[in-house]
Short mmCIF file of C-alpha atoms in Angstrom, two decimals:
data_model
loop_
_atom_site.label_atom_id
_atom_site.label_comp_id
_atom_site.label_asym_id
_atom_site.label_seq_id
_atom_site.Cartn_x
_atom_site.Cartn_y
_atom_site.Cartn_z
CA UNK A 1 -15.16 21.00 -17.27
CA UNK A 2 -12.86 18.03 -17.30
CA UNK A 3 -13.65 15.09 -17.38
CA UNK A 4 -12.39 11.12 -17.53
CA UNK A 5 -13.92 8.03 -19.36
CA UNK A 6 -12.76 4.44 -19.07
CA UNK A 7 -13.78 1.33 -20.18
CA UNK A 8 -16.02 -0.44 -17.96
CA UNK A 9 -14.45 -3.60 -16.28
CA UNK A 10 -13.86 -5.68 -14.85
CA UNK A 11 -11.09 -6.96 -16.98
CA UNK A 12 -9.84 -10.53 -16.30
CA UNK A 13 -7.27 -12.23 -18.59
CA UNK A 14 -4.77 -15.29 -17.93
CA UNK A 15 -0.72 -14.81 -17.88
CA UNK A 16 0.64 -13.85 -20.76
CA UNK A 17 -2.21 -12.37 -22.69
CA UNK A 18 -1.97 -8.67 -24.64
CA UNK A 19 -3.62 -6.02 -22.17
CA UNK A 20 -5.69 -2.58 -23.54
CA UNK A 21 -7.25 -0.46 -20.48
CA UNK A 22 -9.04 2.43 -22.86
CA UNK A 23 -9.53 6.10 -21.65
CA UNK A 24 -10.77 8.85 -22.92
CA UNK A 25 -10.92 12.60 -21.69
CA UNK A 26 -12.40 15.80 -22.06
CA UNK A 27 -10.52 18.92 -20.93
CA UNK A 28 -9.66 22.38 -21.96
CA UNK A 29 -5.98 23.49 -22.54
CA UNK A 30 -3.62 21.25 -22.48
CA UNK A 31 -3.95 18.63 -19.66
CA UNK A 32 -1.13 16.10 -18.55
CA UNK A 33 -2.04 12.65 -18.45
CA UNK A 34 -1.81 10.02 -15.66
CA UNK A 35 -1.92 6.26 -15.43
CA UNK A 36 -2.12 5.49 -11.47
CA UNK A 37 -2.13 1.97 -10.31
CA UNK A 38 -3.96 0.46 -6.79
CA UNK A 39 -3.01 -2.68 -5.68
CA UNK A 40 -5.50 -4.28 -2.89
CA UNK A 41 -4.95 -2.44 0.67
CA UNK A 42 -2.58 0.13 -1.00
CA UNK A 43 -3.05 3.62 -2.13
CA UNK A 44 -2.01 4.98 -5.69
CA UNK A 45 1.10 4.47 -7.44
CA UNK A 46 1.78 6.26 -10.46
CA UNK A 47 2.85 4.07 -12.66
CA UNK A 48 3.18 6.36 -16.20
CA UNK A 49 2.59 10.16 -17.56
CA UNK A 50 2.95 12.65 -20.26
CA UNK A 51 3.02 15.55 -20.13
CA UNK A 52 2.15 16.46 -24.52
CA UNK A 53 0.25 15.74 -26.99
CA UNK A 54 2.21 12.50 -28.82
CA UNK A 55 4.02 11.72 -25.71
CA UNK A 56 4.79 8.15 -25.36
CA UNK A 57 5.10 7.47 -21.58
CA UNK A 58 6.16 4.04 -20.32
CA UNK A 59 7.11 1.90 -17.33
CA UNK A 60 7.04 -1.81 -15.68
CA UNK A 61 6.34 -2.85 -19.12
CA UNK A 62 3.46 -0.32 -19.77
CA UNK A 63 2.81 1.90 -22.18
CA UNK A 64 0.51 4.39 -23.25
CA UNK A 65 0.08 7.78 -25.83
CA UNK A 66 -1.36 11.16 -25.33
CA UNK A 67 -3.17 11.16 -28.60
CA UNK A 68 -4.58 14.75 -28.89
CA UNK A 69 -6.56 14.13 -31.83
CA UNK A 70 -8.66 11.44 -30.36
CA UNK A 71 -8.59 13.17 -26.74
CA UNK A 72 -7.11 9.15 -25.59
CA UNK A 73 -4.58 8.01 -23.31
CA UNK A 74 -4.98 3.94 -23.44
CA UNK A 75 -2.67 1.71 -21.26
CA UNK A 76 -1.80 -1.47 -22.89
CA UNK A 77 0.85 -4.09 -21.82
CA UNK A 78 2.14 -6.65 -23.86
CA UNK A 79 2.31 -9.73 -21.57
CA UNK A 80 0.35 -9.30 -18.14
CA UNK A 81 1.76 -11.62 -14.56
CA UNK A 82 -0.60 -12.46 -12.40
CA UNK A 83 0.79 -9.61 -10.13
CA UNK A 84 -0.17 -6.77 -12.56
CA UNK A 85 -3.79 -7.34 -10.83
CA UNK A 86 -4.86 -4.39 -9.05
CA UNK A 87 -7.29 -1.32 -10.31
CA UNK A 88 -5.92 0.45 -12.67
CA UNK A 89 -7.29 4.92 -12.75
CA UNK A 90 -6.99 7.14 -15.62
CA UNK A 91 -6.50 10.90 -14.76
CA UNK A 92 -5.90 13.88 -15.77
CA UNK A 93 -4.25 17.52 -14.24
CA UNK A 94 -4.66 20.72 -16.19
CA UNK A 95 -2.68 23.22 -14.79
CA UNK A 96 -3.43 27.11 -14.10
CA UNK A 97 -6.25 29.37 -12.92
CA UNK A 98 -7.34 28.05 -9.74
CA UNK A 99 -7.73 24.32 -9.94
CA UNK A 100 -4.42 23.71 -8.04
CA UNK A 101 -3.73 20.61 -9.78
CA UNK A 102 -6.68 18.96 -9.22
CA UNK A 103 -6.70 15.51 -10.82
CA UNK A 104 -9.80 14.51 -12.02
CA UNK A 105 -10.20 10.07 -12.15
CA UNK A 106 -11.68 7.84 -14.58
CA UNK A 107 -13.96 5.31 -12.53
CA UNK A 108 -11.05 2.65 -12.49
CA UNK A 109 -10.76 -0.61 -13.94
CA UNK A 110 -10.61 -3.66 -11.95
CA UNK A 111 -7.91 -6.37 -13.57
CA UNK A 112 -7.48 -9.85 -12.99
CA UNK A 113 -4.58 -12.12 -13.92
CA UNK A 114 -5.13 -15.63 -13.89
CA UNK A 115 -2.16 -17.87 -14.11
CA UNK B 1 12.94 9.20 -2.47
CA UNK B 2 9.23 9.57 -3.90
CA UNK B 3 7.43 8.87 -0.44
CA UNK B 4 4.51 10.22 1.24
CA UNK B 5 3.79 8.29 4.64
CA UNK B 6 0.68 8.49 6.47
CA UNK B 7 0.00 7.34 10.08
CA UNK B 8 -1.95 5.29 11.44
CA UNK B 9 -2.39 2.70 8.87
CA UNK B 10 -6.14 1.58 10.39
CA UNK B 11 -7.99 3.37 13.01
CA UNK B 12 -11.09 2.88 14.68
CA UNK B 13 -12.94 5.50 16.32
CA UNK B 14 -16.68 6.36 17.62
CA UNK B 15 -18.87 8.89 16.66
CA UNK B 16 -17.83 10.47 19.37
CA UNK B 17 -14.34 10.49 19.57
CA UNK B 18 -11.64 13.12 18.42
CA UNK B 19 -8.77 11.52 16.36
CA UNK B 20 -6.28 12.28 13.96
CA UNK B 21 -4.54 11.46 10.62
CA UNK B 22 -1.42 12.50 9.87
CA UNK B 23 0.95 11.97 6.60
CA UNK B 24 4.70 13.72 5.64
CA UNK B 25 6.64 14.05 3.47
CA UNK B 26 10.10 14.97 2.65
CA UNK B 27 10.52 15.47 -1.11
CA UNK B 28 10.60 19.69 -0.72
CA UNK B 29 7.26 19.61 -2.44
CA UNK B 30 4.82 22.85 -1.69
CA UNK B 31 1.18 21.17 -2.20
CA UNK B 32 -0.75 18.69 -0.29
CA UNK B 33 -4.10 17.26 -0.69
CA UNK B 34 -6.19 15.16 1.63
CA UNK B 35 -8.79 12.65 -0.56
CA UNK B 36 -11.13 10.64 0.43
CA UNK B 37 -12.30 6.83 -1.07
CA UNK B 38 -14.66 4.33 -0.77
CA UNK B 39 -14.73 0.66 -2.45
CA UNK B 40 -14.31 0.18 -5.85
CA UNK B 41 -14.45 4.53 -6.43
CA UNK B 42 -11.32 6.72 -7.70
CA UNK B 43 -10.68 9.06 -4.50
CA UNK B 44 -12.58 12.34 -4.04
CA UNK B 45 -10.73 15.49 -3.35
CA UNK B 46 -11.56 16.25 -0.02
CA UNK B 47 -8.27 19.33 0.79
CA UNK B 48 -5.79 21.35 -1.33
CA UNK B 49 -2.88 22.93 0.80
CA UNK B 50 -0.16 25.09 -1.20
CA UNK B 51 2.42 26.59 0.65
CA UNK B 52 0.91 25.70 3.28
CA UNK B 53 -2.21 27.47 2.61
CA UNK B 54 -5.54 26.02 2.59
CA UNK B 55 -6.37 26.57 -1.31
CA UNK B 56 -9.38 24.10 -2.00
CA UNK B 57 -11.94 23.07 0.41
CA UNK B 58 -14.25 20.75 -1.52
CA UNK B 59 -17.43 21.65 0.70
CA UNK B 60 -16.33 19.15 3.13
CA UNK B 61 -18.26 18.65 6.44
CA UNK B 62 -16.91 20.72 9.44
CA UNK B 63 -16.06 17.47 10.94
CA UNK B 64 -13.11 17.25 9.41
CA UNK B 65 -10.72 19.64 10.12
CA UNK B 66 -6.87 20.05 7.77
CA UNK B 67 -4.26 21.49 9.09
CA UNK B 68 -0.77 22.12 7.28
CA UNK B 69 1.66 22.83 10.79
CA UNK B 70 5.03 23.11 7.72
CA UNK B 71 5.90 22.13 4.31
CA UNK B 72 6.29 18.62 4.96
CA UNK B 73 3.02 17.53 7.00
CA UNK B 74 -0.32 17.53 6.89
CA UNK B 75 -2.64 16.67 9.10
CA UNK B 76 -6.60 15.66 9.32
CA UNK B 77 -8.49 16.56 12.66
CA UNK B 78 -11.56 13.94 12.90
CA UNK B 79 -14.34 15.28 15.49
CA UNK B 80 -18.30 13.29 15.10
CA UNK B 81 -18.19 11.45 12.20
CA UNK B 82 -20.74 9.49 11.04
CA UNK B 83 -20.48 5.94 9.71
CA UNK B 84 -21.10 6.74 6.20
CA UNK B 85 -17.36 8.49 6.90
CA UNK B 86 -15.81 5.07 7.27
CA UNK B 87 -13.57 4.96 4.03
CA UNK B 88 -9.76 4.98 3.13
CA UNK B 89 -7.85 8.50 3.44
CA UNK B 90 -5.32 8.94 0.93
CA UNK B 91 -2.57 11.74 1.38
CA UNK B 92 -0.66 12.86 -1.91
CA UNK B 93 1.99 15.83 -2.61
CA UNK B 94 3.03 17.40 -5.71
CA UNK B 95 5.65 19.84 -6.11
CA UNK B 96 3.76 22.54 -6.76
CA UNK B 97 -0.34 23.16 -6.75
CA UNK B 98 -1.50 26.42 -9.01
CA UNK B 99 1.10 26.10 -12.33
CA UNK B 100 2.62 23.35 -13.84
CA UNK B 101 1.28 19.73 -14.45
CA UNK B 102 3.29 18.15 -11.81
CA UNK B 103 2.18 14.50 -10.85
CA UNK B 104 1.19 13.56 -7.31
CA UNK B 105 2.21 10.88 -5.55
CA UNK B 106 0.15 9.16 -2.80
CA UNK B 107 0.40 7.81 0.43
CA UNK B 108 -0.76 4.18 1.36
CA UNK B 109 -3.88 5.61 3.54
CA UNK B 110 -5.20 5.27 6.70
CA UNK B 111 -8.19 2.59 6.40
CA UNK B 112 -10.95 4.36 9.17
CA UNK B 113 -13.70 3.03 10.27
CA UNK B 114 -16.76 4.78 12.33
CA UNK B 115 -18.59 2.49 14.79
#
C-alpha cells in the first residue's frame, strides 16, 4: 500500500534560518506529490506539487523535488518569517483503480519561527 | 477562484441532537470528500463523492450521514454522536476522483464539539 514518512518534529528555528522538512514515501505506480500547509484554526492549503519523477515544484519561497530514485519529496525554504509557522503534511495521490484519489498524509510537522 | 467553503465554522451540539455540515464549491470540480481530524493528526478520510456518487465510505459510523444534493455541495448529516466525535471536519474537492492525480483543495472546517 502507500504510504508517507516524515521527519519527526517539532521543528523550531529563528527568522532567517535555512528550513529542510524531509519525507519519504512508499507507493506503487507513479504517485503525485503534495506539500499541504495548516496554519492554527485553518484547514489545508496546498502550498506545492508535482506531478513526475524530477519535478521541481515551488511556491511562497518553497521548494521541493520528486526524486524517484530515493522515493523523497523534501520541502526546504531558504529563509523562514516567523509567519511560515504552521504544520506542515506530506502526501501523496496515486491515481487509478479504485482509490479515487485518496491522499494518503505523512504525520505532519509542527514548525516554529522565532523572530 | 480555488475555494471550498464550509458552514458553520464551530458548532456545538449534544449527543442527542441532529445537525448538519455543509461545504460548496464552485470550481466545476466532480469529487468531494468529507475528512475528519483531531489535534496534532493529518485528517482521516471519512467520504469520497464522484459525480455525485458515494464512491468511498471509510467504515464510518452510521451516525454520520453524506449526502451530495449537486456537483457543487456536499453535505454531512450528524445524528448521536459521541464525544470522542468532537474534532475538526475538513471538506476538499478535486476535479476529478478515479483518474488523474489532481490535487485537492480544502475547506477551512467546521470545529464540532459533542457535549
Amino acid at each position: 500500500g502507500n504510504s508517507v514518512t516524515q521527519m519527526e518534529g517539532p521543528v523550531t528555528l529563528s527568522e532567517e534560518a535555512f528550513l529542510t522538512i524531509n519525507c519519504t514515501y512508499t507507493a506503487t505506480g507513479y504517485p503525485s506529490l503534495f506539500w499541504y500547509v495548516q496554519y492554527p484554526g485553518e484547514g489545508l492549503q496546498l502550498l506545492l506539487k508535482a506531478t513526475k519523477a524530477d519535478d521541481k515544484g515551488s511556491n511562497k519561497g518553497f521548494e521541493a523535488t520528486y526524486r524517484k530514485e530515493t522515493t523523497s519529496f523534501h520541502l526546504e525554504k531558504g529563509s523562514v518569517q516567523v509567519s511560515d509557522s504552521a504544520v506542515y503534511f506530506c502526501a501523496l495521490r496515486n491515481a487509478g483503480g479504485t482509490s479515487y484519489g485518496k491522499l494518503t498524509f505523512g504525520q505532519g510537522t509542527i514548525l516554529t519561527v522565532h523572530p | 477562484d480555488t475555494e471550498v467553503t464550509q458552514t458553520p465554522k464551530h458548532l456545538v451540539m449534544g449527543m442527542t441532537n441532529k445537525k448538519s455540515l455543509k461545504c460548496e464549491q464552485h470550481m466545476g470540480h466532480r469529487a468531494m470528500y468529507w475528512y475528519k481530524q483531531k489535534a496534532k493528526k493529518p485528517p482521516e478520510l471519512m467520504f469520497v463523492y464522484s459525480y455525485e456518487k458515494l464512491s468511498i465510505n471509510e467504515s464510518v459510523p452510521s451516525r454520520f450521514s453524506p449526502e451530495c444534493p449537486n456537483s457543487s455541495l456536499l453535505n454531512l448529516h450528524l445524528h448521536a454522536l459521541q464525544p470522542e466525535d468532537s474534532a475538526l471536519y475538513l471538506c476538499a474537492s478535486s476535479r476529478s476522483g478515479a483518474g488523474g492525480n489532481y490535487e485537492q483543495y480544502f475547506g477551512p472546517g467546521t470545529r464540532l464539539t459533542v457535549t
